[in-house]
Tab-separated table of C-alpha atoms in Angstrom:
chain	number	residue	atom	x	y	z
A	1	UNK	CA	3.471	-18.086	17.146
A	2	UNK	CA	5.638	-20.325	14.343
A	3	UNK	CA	2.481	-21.009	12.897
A	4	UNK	CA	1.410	-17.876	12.183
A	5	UNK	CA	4.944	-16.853	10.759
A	6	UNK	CA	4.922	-19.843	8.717
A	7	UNK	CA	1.363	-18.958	7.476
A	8	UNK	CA	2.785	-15.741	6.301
A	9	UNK	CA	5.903	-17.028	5.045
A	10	UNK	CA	4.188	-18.924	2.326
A	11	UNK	CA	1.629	-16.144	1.951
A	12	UNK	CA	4.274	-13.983	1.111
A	13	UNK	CA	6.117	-16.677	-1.782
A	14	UNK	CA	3.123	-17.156	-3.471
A	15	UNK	CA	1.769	-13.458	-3.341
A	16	UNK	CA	3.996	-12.187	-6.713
A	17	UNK	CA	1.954	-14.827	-8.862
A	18	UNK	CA	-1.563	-13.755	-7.115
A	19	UNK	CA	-0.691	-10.253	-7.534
A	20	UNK	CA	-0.299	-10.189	-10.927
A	21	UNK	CA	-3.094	-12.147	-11.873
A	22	UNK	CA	-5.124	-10.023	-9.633
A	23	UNK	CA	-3.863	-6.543	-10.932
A	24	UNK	CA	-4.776	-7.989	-14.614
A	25	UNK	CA	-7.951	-9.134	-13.796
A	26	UNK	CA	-9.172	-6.229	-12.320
A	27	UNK	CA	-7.544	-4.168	-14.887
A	28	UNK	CA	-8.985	-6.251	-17.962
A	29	UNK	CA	-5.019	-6.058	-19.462
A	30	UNK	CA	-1.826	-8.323	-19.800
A	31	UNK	CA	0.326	-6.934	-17.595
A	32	UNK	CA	3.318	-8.667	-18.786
A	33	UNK	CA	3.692	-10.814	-21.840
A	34	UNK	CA	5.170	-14.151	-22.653
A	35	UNK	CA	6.449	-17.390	-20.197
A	36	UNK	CA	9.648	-15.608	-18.711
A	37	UNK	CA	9.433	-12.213	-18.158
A	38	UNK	CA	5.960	-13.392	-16.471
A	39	UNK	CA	8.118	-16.058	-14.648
A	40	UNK	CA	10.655	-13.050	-13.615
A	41	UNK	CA	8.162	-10.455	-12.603
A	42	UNK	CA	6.193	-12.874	-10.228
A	43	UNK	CA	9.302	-13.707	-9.075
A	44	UNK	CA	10.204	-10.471	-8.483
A	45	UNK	CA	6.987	-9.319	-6.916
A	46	UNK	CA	6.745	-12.604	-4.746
A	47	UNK	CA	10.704	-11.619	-3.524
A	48	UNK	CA	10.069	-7.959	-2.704
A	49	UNK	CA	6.641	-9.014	-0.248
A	50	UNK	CA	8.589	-11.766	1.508
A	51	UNK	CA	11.731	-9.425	2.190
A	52	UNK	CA	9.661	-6.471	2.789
A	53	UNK	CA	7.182	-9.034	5.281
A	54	UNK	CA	11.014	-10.027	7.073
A	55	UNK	CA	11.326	-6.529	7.350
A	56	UNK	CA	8.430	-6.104	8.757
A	57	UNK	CA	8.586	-8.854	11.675
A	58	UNK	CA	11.925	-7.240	12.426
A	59	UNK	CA	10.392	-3.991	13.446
A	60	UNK	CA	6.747	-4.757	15.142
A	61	UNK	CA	7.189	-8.802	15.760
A	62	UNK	CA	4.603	-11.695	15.347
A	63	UNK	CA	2.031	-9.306	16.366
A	64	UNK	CA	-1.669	-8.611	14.211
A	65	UNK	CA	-0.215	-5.045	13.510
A	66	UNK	CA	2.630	-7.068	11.357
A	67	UNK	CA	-0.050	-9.259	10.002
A	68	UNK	CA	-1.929	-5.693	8.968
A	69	UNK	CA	1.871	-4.848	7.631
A	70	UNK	CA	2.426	-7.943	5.237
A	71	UNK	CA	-1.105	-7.617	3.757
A	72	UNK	CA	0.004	-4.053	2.526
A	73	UNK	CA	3.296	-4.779	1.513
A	74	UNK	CA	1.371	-7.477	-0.777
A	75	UNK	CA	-1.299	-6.115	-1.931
A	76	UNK	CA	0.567	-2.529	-2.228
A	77	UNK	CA	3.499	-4.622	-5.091
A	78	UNK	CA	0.568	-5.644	-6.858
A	79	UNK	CA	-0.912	-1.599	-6.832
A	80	UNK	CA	2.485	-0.328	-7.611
A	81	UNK	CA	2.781	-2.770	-10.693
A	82	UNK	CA	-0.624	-1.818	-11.638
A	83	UNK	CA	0.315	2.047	-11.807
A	84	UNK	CA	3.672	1.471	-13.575
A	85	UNK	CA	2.356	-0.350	-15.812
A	86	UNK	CA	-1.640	1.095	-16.798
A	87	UNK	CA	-1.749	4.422	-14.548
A	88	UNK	CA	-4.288	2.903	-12.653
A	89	UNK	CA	-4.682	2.001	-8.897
A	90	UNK	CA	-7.842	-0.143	-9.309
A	91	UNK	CA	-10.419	0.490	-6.788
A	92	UNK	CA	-11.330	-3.306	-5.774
A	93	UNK	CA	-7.201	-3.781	-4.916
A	94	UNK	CA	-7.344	-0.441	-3.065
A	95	UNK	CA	-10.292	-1.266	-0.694
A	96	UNK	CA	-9.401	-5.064	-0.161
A	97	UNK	CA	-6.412	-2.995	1.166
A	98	UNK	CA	-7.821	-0.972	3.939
A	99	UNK	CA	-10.509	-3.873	4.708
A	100	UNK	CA	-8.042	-6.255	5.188
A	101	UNK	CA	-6.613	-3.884	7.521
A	102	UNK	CA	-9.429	-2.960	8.797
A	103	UNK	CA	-10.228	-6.547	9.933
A	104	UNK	CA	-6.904	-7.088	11.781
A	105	UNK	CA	-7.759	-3.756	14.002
A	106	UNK	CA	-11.523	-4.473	14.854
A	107	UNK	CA	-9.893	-8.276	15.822
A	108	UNK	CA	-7.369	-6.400	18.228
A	109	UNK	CA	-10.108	-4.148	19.208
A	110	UNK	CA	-12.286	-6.863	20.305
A	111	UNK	CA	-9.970	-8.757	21.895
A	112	UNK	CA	-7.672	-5.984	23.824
A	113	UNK	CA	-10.668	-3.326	23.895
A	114	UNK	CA	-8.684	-0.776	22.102
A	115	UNK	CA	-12.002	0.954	20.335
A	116	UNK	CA	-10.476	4.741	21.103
A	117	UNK	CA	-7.787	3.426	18.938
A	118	UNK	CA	-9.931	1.969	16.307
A	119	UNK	CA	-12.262	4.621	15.985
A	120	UNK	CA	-8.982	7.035	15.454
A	121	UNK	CA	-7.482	5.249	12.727
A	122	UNK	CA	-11.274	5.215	10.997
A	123	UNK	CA	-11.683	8.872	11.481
A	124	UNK	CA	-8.119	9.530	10.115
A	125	UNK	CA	-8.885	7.178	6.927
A	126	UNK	CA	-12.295	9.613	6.549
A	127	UNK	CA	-10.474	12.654	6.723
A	128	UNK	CA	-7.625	12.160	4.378
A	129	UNK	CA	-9.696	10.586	2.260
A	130	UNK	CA	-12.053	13.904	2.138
A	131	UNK	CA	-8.511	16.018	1.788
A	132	UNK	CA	-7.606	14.424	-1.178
A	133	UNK	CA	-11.191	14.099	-2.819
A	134	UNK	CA	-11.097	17.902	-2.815
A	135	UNK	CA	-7.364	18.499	-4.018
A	136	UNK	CA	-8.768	15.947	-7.005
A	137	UNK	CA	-11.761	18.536	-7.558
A	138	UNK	CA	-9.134	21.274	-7.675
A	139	UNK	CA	-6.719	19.563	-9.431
A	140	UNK	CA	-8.407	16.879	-11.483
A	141	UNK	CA	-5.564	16.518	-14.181
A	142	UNK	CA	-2.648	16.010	-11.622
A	143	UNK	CA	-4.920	13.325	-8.930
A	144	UNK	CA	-6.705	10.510	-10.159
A	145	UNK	CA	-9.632	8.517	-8.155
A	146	UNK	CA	-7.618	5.719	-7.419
A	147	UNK	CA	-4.621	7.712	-5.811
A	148	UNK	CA	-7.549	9.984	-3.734
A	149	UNK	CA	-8.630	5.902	-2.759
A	150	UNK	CA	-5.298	5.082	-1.776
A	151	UNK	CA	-4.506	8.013	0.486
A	152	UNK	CA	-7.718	7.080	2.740
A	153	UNK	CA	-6.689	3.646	2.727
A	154	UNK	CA	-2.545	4.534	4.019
A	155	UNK	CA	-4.351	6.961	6.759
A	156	UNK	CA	-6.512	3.582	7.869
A	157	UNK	CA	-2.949	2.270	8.449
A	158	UNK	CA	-1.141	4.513	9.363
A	159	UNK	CA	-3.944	6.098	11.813
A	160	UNK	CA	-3.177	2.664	13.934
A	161	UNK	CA	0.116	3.840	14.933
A	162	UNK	CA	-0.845	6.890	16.824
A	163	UNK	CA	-0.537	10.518	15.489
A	164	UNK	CA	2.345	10.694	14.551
A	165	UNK	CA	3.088	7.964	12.611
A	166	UNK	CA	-0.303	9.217	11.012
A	167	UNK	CA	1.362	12.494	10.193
A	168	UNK	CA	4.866	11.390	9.008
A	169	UNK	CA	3.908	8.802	6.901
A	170	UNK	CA	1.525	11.270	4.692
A	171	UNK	CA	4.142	13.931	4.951
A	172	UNK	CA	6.462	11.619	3.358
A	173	UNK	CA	4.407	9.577	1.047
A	174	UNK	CA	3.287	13.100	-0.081
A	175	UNK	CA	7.335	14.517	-0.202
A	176	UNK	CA	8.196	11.886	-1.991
A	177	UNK	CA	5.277	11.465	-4.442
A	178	UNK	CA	6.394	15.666	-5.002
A	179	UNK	CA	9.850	14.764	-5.557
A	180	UNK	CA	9.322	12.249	-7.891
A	181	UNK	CA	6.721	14.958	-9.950
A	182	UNK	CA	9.615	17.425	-10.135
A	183	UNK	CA	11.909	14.843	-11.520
A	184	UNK	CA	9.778	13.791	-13.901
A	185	UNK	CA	8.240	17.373	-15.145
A	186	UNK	CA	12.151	18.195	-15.678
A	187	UNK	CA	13.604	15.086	-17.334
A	188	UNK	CA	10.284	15.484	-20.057
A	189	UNK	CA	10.328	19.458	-19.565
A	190	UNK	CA	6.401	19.720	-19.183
A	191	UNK	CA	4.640	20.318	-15.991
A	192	UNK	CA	1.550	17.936	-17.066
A	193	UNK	CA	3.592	14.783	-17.451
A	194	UNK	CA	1.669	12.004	-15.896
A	195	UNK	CA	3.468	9.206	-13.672
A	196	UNK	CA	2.624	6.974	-11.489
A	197	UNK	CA	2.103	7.865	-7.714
A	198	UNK	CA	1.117	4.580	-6.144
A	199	UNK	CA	5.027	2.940	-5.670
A	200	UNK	CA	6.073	6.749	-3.967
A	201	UNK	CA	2.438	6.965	-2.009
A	202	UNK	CA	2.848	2.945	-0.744
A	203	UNK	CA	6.813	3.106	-0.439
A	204	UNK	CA	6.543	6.476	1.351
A	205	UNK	CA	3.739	4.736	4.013
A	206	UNK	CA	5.721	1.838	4.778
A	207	UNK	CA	8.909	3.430	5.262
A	208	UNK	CA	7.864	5.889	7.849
A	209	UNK	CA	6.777	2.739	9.994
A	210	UNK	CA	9.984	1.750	9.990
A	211	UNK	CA	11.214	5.039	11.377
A	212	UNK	CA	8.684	5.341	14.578
């Protein structure tokens, strides 16, 4: 399917400069000031979802899980931007993210009949999503809404790939979200430093695809 690779190929260029202007639109804030450094962090962003789409193709092939792969590694740069830069994982970005996946699975459900499969990624996205709603009621100055967002929206993906994948991807997104807490409550020496947990939630996710 060249076509399709070559459709996300140039997706995948042109997603850094998308990204950025999506994250500050939905964010009502300028992201990153003046000509070059906006030049350089497109750049960047545009760089990271091409080599993290090659990745990608390298591991599942041309196959509509991949395509469900590259739309998260895109839209997932633009989140992880977003948090570094505003502590915010906007809601909008966060649901085009599990719809878009969400449309890739009902397509393979149609056409292969795989609704078991379906309906167990959307019951997995419902449950974490519940999990972390009530760790942000217990814990509502350590998880924000858009991280509680986020975790349903990995478990839509992740649910795809069977149970396990379900389980080690939100064992590690969650290990290394923790590990990156601890370093940061040390390095400032208080225990209610904030930081942002999209890049360890997203780059946690992804990674345990890889390992399956």
């Amino acid at each position: 399917m060249p076509i399709l690779e070559y459709a996300v190929g140039a997706g995948s260029f042109v997603a850094g400069p998308v990204m950025l202007s999506v994250a500050e639109r939905t964010t009502n804030t300028e992201l990153v000031t003046g000509n070059r450094p906006r030049f350089v962090v497109a750049a960047t962003m545009s760089a990271a979802t091409v080599a993290a789409s090659w990745i990608g193709w390298l591991r599942l092939g041309t196959t509509p899980t991949w395509l469900a792969w590259c739309w998260v590694c895109a839209l997932g740069v633009g989140l992880a931007l977003t948090d570094l830069r505003c502590r915010r994982l906007p809601f909008p970005v966060v649901t085009t993210l599990a719809g878009g996946c969400a449309v890739v699975f009902v397509g393979v459900a149609i056409v292969d009949g795989a609704w078991s499969r379906f309906g167990f990624t959307c019951a997995a996205a419902v449950v974490a999503f519940g999990l972390a709603s009530l760790l942000q009621l217990c814990m509502p100055d350590h998880t924000g809404g858009g991280d509680t967002a986020l975790y349903g929206a990995l478990a839509l993906f992740l649910g795809w790939f069977g149970w396990d994948a379900l389980l080690r991807g939100l064992l590690i997104a969650t290990g290394l979200t923790a590990a990156v807490a601890l370093v940061v409550a040390v390095s400032s020496k208080s225990v209610n430093s904030t930081f942002a947990a999209g890049p360890s939630l997203l780059g946690g996710a992804l990674a345990s695809v890889l390992m399956a």
